[in-house]
XYZ file of C-alpha atoms in Angstrom:
530
model
C 3.676 14.594 23.273
C 7.016 13.639 22.669
C 7.717 12.051 19.193
C 11.632 11.012 19.169
C 10.982 8.794 15.768
C 12.106 10.661 12.598
C 10.120 10.093 9.301
C 12.666 9.845 6.129
C 11.026 11.185 2.922
C 9.751 8.064 0.534
C 11.359 7.951 -2.821
C 9.647 6.037 -5.242
C 9.772 3.658 -7.568
C 9.037 1.834 -11.112
C 6.514 -0.338 -10.370
C 7.067 -3.852 -12.340
C 3.345 -4.733 -12.663
C 1.721 -4.968 -15.985
C -0.862 -2.462 -15.922
C -0.244 -0.578 -12.700
C 1.228 2.650 -12.071
C 4.855 3.409 -12.358
C 6.239 4.738 -8.790
C 8.403 8.054 -9.259
C 8.556 11.238 -10.395
C 6.056 12.091 -13.787
C 9.205 14.779 -14.868
C 12.035 12.711 -14.761
C 13.730 8.895 -14.560
C 13.552 6.651 -11.680
C 17.357 7.020 -11.465
C 17.614 6.622 -7.779
C 17.617 10.209 -6.650
C 15.720 10.684 -3.182
C 12.766 12.630 -4.337
C 9.341 12.419 -2.655
C 7.363 13.407 -6.144
C 4.163 11.896 -7.335
C 3.730 8.606 -9.609
C 3.003 8.600 -13.052
C 1.017 5.606 -14.530
C 0.501 3.655 -17.588
C -1.589 5.539 -20.036
C -5.174 4.408 -19.615
C -8.419 6.466 -21.016
C -10.423 7.724 -17.481
C -14.009 9.843 -18.716
C -14.219 12.705 -16.540
C -15.168 16.449 -16.691
C -13.170 19.647 -15.942
C -14.353 21.212 -12.498
C -15.767 24.239 -11.508
C -13.539 27.065 -11.349
C -14.399 29.344 -8.437
C -12.725 31.942 -9.818
C -15.097 35.301 -10.368
C -17.823 33.692 -8.571
C -19.851 36.138 -6.067
C -19.925 35.414 -2.435
C -23.101 33.684 -3.254
C -22.371 31.606 -5.902
C -19.872 30.378 -3.550
C -21.996 29.396 -0.797
C -23.783 27.163 -3.421
C -23.300 23.385 -2.078
C -20.542 22.117 -3.980
C -21.072 19.690 -6.642
C -17.686 17.474 -6.676
C -15.365 16.606 -3.418
C -12.950 19.007 -5.753
C -15.667 21.962 -5.289
C -15.248 20.763 -1.827
C -11.653 21.354 -1.735
C -11.300 24.393 -3.371
C -13.960 25.932 -0.822
C -10.994 24.946 2.015
C -8.248 26.293 1.371
C -6.907 27.656 4.163
C -2.301 27.518 3.825
C -0.720 31.146 2.797
C 2.243 30.676 0.679
C 0.736 29.713 -2.917
C 1.353 32.628 -5.134
C 5.688 32.060 -3.644
C 7.695 31.711 -6.807
C 8.785 28.420 -5.766
C 5.456 27.316 -6.130
C 5.491 28.230 -9.173
C 8.493 26.366 -10.706
C 6.591 23.438 -9.525
C 3.255 24.723 -11.130
C 5.261 24.947 -14.567
C 5.984 21.030 -13.925
C 2.789 19.358 -12.953
C 0.765 22.029 -15.634
C -0.682 20.641 -18.865
C -0.115 17.042 -17.685
C -3.423 16.121 -18.504
C -2.707 12.146 -18.981
C -1.194 12.237 -14.670
C -3.818 14.737 -13.597
C -6.493 12.158 -14.746
C -4.859 8.764 -13.489
C -4.102 10.218 -10.337
C -7.637 11.714 -9.764
C -8.936 8.263 -11.006
C -7.314 6.636 -8.631
C -8.289 9.065 -5.854
C -11.483 8.516 -6.431
C -12.495 5.667 -3.571
C -10.486 7.355 -1.243
C -10.755 11.155 -1.212
C -14.390 12.075 -0.099
C -13.561 10.383 3.306
C -10.484 12.430 3.727
C -11.930 15.340 2.798
C -14.483 14.364 5.377
C -12.006 13.825 7.888
C -9.888 17.095 7.246
C -13.558 19.087 7.908
C -13.945 17.403 11.255
C -10.810 18.237 12.126
C -10.977 22.046 10.926
C -7.897 21.134 8.775
C -7.004 23.072 5.682
C -7.504 21.290 1.987
C -4.920 21.493 0.740
C -3.458 18.662 3.125
C -5.975 16.570 0.882
C -3.515 16.320 -1.981
C -1.098 15.577 0.041
C -0.969 11.745 -1.136
C -0.613 12.984 -4.595
C 2.641 14.169 -3.362
C 3.253 11.221 -1.592
C 2.077 8.250 -3.198
C -0.333 9.584 -6.122
C -2.996 7.543 -4.617
C -1.196 4.206 -4.628
C -2.246 2.284 -1.992
C 0.441 -0.304 -2.505
C 3.270 2.272 -2.474
C 6.280 1.277 -1.389
C 9.521 3.248 -0.948
C 13.142 3.117 -0.566
C 12.884 4.560 3.220
C 10.022 1.502 3.969
C 7.206 4.000 4.022
C 3.985 2.216 2.830
C 0.662 3.453 2.032
C -1.280 6.508 0.538
C 0.238 8.431 3.598
C 3.822 7.092 2.885
C 4.255 6.459 7.504
C 8.423 4.628 7.841
C 7.359 1.539 10.060
C 8.857 3.132 13.340
C 6.184 6.056 12.698
C 3.778 4.093 11.822
C 3.476 2.111 15.234
C 3.749 5.858 16.977
C 0.790 6.493 15.980
C -1.006 2.862 16.734
C -0.806 1.785 12.779
C -0.168 -2.277 13.455
C 2.002 -3.887 11.137
C 1.984 -7.928 11.557
C 1.930 -10.808 9.553
C -1.392 -10.190 8.864
C -1.942 -6.693 8.203
C -0.539 -3.257 7.774
C -2.378 -0.913 9.065
C -0.184 2.142 7.130
C -1.737 0.923 3.847
C -5.509 0.792 5.529
C -6.987 3.792 4.454
C -8.861 4.830 7.700
C -6.466 3.813 10.053
C -3.624 5.955 7.725
C -5.891 8.876 7.389
C -6.467 8.890 10.707
C -2.681 9.228 11.857
C -1.631 10.955 9.465
C -3.941 13.856 10.295
C -3.305 13.628 13.964
C 0.568 13.695 13.220
C 0.333 17.027 10.998
C -2.496 18.116 14.069
C 0.458 17.615 16.412
C 3.190 19.170 14.316
C 1.196 22.466 13.611
C 0.801 22.871 16.993
C 4.586 21.930 17.548
C 5.503 24.984 15.102
C 3.069 27.416 16.400
C -0.029 26.789 14.236
C 2.828 26.847 10.986
C 1.322 24.926 8.378
C 4.156 25.304 6.455
C 6.499 24.365 9.067
C 4.335 21.433 9.467
C 4.687 20.213 6.534
C 8.347 20.423 5.688
C 8.264 18.249 8.761
C 6.270 15.552 8.088
C 8.497 14.882 5.108
C 12.061 15.607 6.818
C 11.146 14.699 10.529
C 10.448 17.631 13.025
C 13.777 17.152 14.377
C 15.539 18.345 10.807
C 12.540 21.256 10.919
C 13.337 22.285 14.415
C 17.611 22.673 13.836
C 16.973 24.877 10.881
C 15.103 27.145 12.432
C 17.884 27.150 15.648
C 20.655 27.675 13.111
C 18.296 30.615 11.171
C 17.941 31.843 15.125
C 21.389 32.045 16.150
C 22.862 33.531 12.565
C 19.926 36.704 13.158
C 17.830 35.276 9.797
C 14.028 34.821 9.540
C 12.580 31.598 10.365
C 9.668 31.120 8.347
C 9.830 27.790 6.104
C 11.002 29.951 2.702
C 13.884 31.247 4.231
C 15.173 27.888 6.089
C 17.801 25.544 5.064
C 16.583 21.733 4.335
C 17.405 18.895 2.511
C 16.398 19.505 -1.006
C 13.359 17.169 -1.105
C 12.137 18.861 1.216
C 12.782 22.262 -0.524
C 10.876 21.062 -3.400
C 8.277 19.350 -0.933
C 5.908 22.351 0.498
C 5.897 23.845 -2.999
C 5.008 20.557 -5.133
C 1.988 20.494 -2.309
C 0.736 24.132 -2.871
C 1.694 24.053 -6.951
C -0.860 20.937 -6.814
C -3.462 22.776 -5.022
C -3.186 25.705 -7.231
C -3.268 23.548 -10.315
C -6.447 21.806 -8.831
C -8.175 24.492 -7.770
C -8.215 26.399 -11.483
C -7.779 23.242 -14.105
C -9.380 24.471 -17.003
C -6.856 27.583 -16.656
C -4.029 24.767 -16.889
C -5.332 22.574 -19.421
C -6.115 19.633 -16.489
C -9.291 17.795 -16.403
C -10.447 15.661 -12.881
C -12.132 13.012 -13.179
C -15.508 13.499 -11.197
C -15.863 12.490 -7.497
C -19.431 13.307 -6.353
C -19.398 14.759 -3.341
C -20.809 11.749 -1.513
C -19.343 9.165 -0.098
C -18.311 6.380 -1.656
C -17.127 4.029 0.308
C -19.296 1.878 3.741
C -17.654 0.677 6.888
C -18.655 -2.853 7.160
C -18.593 -3.987 10.831
C -17.271 -7.800 11.872
C -16.890 -9.347 15.288
C -14.308 -11.844 13.923
C -11.687 -13.148 10.891
C -13.206 -13.871 8.033
C -12.172 -14.973 4.614
C -11.845 -11.930 1.738
C -12.381 -14.611 -0.870
C -15.718 -15.312 0.565
C -16.156 -11.452 1.236
C -15.852 -11.179 -2.656
C -18.660 -13.861 -3.375
C -21.017 -13.046 -1.350
C -20.694 -8.802 -2.658
C -20.359 -10.078 -5.894
C -16.862 -8.168 -6.571
C -13.358 -8.990 -7.555
C -10.368 -9.796 -5.701
C -8.723 -7.007 -7.253
C -11.203 -4.536 -5.647
C -11.541 -6.088 -2.601
C -7.598 -5.627 -1.830
C -7.878 -1.819 -3.220
C -10.542 -1.257 -0.637
C -8.965 -2.641 1.854
C -5.417 -2.763 1.029
C -4.218 -3.095 4.912
C -5.150 -6.893 4.588
C -1.527 -9.200 3.604
C -2.875 -12.426 3.284
C -6.094 -14.444 2.125
C -7.941 -13.175 5.646
C -8.487 -10.488 7.603
C -6.752 -10.532 11.009
C -7.405 -12.584 13.957
C -6.855 -9.518 16.777
C -8.561 -7.319 14.167
C -9.286 -4.658 12.731
C -12.591 -6.236 12.301
C -14.392 -3.964 9.760
C -14.379 -3.411 5.846
C -14.321 -1.218 3.299
C -17.003 -1.945 0.550
C -18.934 0.429 -2.400
C -21.654 1.829 -0.429
C -23.904 0.427 -2.984
C -22.760 -3.119 -2.243
C -22.501 -2.997 1.165
C -26.023 -3.847 2.437
C -26.398 -6.844 0.119
C -23.349 -8.477 1.534
C -24.621 -8.161 5.314
C -27.689 -9.751 3.852
C -25.725 -12.507 2.566
C -23.572 -12.952 5.177
C -26.211 -13.086 7.715
C -27.004 -16.540 5.544
C -23.428 -17.497 6.668
C -22.783 -19.004 10.086
C -19.115 -17.228 11.715
C -18.086 -20.818 11.614
C -18.150 -20.961 7.918
C -16.197 -17.197 7.871
C -13.300 -19.118 7.462
C -11.931 -22.678 6.417
C -9.930 -24.454 9.016
C -8.632 -27.741 9.344
C -8.208 -30.055 12.018
C -4.899 -31.466 13.356
C -4.196 -34.012 15.881
C -0.487 -33.745 17.593
C 1.454 -36.682 17.145
C 3.884 -37.671 19.768
C 7.491 -35.623 19.014
C 5.578 -32.733 16.929
C 6.277 -28.819 17.770
C 3.532 -25.771 17.691
C 6.479 -24.185 15.457
C 7.024 -27.737 12.967
C 3.245 -27.955 12.574
C 3.011 -24.418 11.495
C 5.652 -24.767 8.799
C 3.831 -27.922 7.765
C 1.100 -26.162 6.994
C 2.835 -22.112 6.381
C 1.028 -20.080 8.707
C 2.621 -18.651 11.219
C 3.040 -19.594 14.842
C 1.269 -16.811 16.495
C -1.828 -17.599 14.018
C -2.204 -21.092 15.668
C -1.761 -19.705 19.040
C -4.629 -16.749 18.627
C -6.818 -19.817 16.934
C -6.435 -21.792 19.830
C -5.760 -20.172 22.741
C -2.090 -21.223 23.435
C -0.496 -18.817 25.784
C 2.701 -20.405 24.473
C 3.963 -22.633 22.474
C 3.337 -25.788 24.716
C 1.559 -28.663 23.519
C 0.680 -32.136 24.131
C -0.001 -35.191 21.617
C -3.198 -36.552 20.964
C -4.458 -32.481 20.993
C -6.720 -31.551 18.481
C -5.585 -28.194 16.854
C -6.935 -26.068 14.755
C -5.387 -24.182 11.803
C -6.583 -21.418 9.097
C -6.063 -22.169 6.136
C -6.833 -20.281 2.403
C -10.357 -21.302 0.971
C -9.495 -20.264 -2.111
C -7.115 -18.343 -4.449
C -6.959 -14.623 -2.352
C -3.706 -12.850 -5.000
C -3.915 -11.300 -7.920
C -2.122 -13.895 -10.013
C -4.940 -16.429 -9.106
C -8.279 -14.407 -9.516
C -10.882 -15.881 -12.018
C -10.513 -13.669 -15.066
C -13.726 -11.241 -15.236
C -16.404 -12.260 -17.477
C -15.602 -10.779 -21.320
C -12.300 -10.703 -20.328
C -11.190 -14.048 -22.969
C -9.896 -16.020 -20.265
C -10.900 -18.717 -18.671
C -11.900 -19.819 -15.188
C -8.854 -20.896 -13.161
C -8.805 -23.961 -11.449
C -7.258 -25.883 -8.984
C -4.721 -28.365 -9.142
C -2.894 -30.783 -6.387
C 0.593 -31.134 -7.090
C 2.999 -33.766 -5.985
C 6.171 -33.220 -6.018
C 8.312 -35.360 -8.154
C 12.448 -36.063 -8.191
C 14.796 -33.350 -9.526
C 11.537 -30.659 -10.000
C 11.796 -27.094 -8.667
C 9.475 -23.610 -8.499
C 10.526 -22.586 -11.671
C 9.830 -26.281 -13.535
C 6.731 -26.656 -12.064
C 5.939 -22.969 -12.788
C 6.540 -23.205 -16.101
C 4.535 -26.613 -16.635
C 1.341 -24.949 -15.429
C 1.489 -21.994 -17.117
C 2.400 -19.758 -13.710
C 4.547 -17.739 -12.165
C 7.041 -18.701 -9.505
C 5.945 -16.065 -7.069
C 2.660 -17.285 -7.847
C 3.652 -20.951 -6.142
C 5.074 -18.800 -3.591
C 2.447 -16.991 -2.520
C -0.480 -19.868 -3.277
C 1.766 -22.009 -0.713
C 3.884 -19.817 1.580
C 6.644 -21.447 0.459
C 10.362 -20.028 1.254
C 11.404 -18.983 -2.338
C 15.109 -20.717 -1.699
C 13.753 -23.747 0.421
C 14.544 -26.975 -1.644
C 11.295 -28.909 -2.355
C 10.660 -32.080 -0.384
C 9.693 -35.266 -2.305
C 6.511 -35.871 -2.112
C 5.050 -32.216 -1.190
C 1.916 -31.179 -2.116
C 1.434 -27.762 -3.920
C -1.717 -26.004 -4.379
C -1.342 -24.548 -8.068
C -4.554 -21.904 -9.789
C -3.969 -22.549 -13.240
C -6.127 -21.740 -16.226
C -7.947 -25.181 -18.023
C -6.973 -23.152 -21.506
C -4.904 -21.053 -22.893
C -2.679 -21.206 -19.913
C -2.211 -17.072 -19.825
C -0.220 -15.571 -17.297
C -2.256 -12.681 -15.120
C -0.754 -9.942 -14.068
C 0.526 -9.914 -10.389
C -1.142 -6.544 -9.594
C 0.156 -3.420 -8.787
C 0.741 -5.396 -5.191
C 4.103 -6.326 -6.740
C 6.789 -3.253 -7.221
C 10.554 -3.044 -8.729
C 12.811 -2.430 -5.788
C 16.288 -1.115 -5.509
C 18.006 -2.689 -2.264
C 22.083 -1.323 -2.437
C 24.484 -3.767 -0.142
C 25.484 -3.659 2.912
C 28.841 -5.249 4.806
C 28.096 -9.318 5.428
C 24.969 -9.054 3.103
C 24.858 -12.351 0.957
C 22.250 -13.360 -2.035
C 20.686 -15.707 0.724
C 20.471 -13.116 3.008
C 18.730 -10.859 0.962
C 16.401 -12.984 -0.736
C 14.941 -14.397 2.341
C 14.616 -10.974 3.502
C 12.656 -9.933 0.625
C 10.983 -13.358 -0.019
C 11.929 -13.918 -3.646
C 14.557 -16.599 -4.731
C 18.084 -16.459 -4.985
C 18.332 -17.843 -9.037
C 15.743 -14.925 -9.345
C 18.561 -12.422 -8.195
C 21.312 -13.543 -10.345
C 18.711 -13.216 -12.922
C 17.664 -10.289 -12.489
C 20.980 -8.449 -11.916
C 23.145 -10.336 -14.258
C 25.012 -12.015 -11.294
C 27.274 -16.061 -12.464
C 27.814 -18.270 -10.160
C 30.474 -17.791 -7.873
C 30.322 -13.970 -7.541
C 30.608 -12.608 -4.474
C 28.495 -9.514 -3.289
C 29.886 -5.414 -2.486
C 29.099 -3.340 -0.175
C 27.646 -0.314 -2.224
C 26.161 -2.721 -4.724
C 23.098 -1.936 -6.089
C 20.376 -4.585 -6.856
C 16.961 -4.625 -8.413
C 14.400 -6.728 -7.525
C 10.380 -7.458 -8.222
C 8.756 -7.515 -4.832
C 5.488 -8.258 -3.223
C 5.123 -5.394 -0.722
C 2.620 -6.926 1.357
C 5.284 -9.551 2.051
C 8.150 -7.455 3.275
C 7.301 -7.122 6.818
C 9.525 -4.104 7.700
C 11.985 -4.771 5.302
C 14.612 -2.223 4.487
C 15.385 -0.580 1.272
C 17.685 1.806 0.472
């Protein structure tokens, strides 16, 4: 199996969203250095207990069934080199960071059982269960400067190579089941490629197999050892493997280092619910009794208000909600799983024009109407998929007891002189919310009479957090770039770009200039960050 794509190491950047974790090395500021260290989160209280320490236990005691997933991980370690001095240096960096480990272990709670079970099925060492700590700090919406996404931080090309679809509706790199399977398949391939050496395989996961192979050849030609510890690799990779082993040691002996890991029971947290067609995620939230935030966090691969028309046709729900959801869904005929609008084609209309009118991709119209191309005829009826409720994080109803009132839908007709900014301000919402609710081009001029859907609170006009899908991204200007081109690429407004970076009207961008922006990572669709 020949793999020619190269997986660049991710560099994490601070999240913008209020109350969400900042992506970046918890021991350093986010200064743009290329580093794939784990994430730092906003402080919050997490209940948990210190986990079992297996040092000093008898063989009979070690054979007892593990009480938590952490115990199960410790019992399955199998990668050598934990006592290397570079590992010890990384341990010193991360030891004692109690609040960091509480946040990471809390975020890992929904996903870790599945990862551990998958590793056991493949007979792979349990240190690999902690790789998402190094890669993304278990943040499913983590997005790096190299355009890597998800828990396992696949870049677009490598993700596609391992079968992770990436389209307008869905990004498999953030799908917990699909990305875990792809990551373990990739690691297993690298393990075979480097003759069963897990240290070299992990290094190649970070830097690419070509980089590691060239380093081995250099040492061979120089008559030097070719084990991982003897190779000259990019600095990030020189830290990457020791960091994973250091974290394994800390998880192996948390009490020794004053760490508290949130308990993760040794039982499945999630249950896969299989469907046979597309479904509105707001309907899923309604029937399961879960908040939309929870639906997206458990199913982060979905970019839009619904599952993808071509699949995957399954969802992950908490195990204690899955059966009741299935029972409730059985009372809803499939015709009610999505909201559709019937459109009669007028003379001169095109498929692209209709798609723009309803702000859906042309491909969605083709799929919904079984069209092989863009040819349509006047008088024909087309089915158009529409969102039935606001499903982005900024538009959700506040949870009971939060002190916020329920958001209501308003249909606003654009008046002369209005802009997205003035409309957002008048309703007490964000410009980004308007763009997402209505699938607008952030830079487009609003035509008079345009009808916009707005979800706003009836009282208080308090702004909701945009959630962890919105992150602070740094972009380096290339030759030929313009504010318009960059704004379009990242689905942000030109005026926002100017405001975020203090760029005056009439100022030209310079190659190498660094721009900061606040971006919904689910709308990037493969946009490159550097």
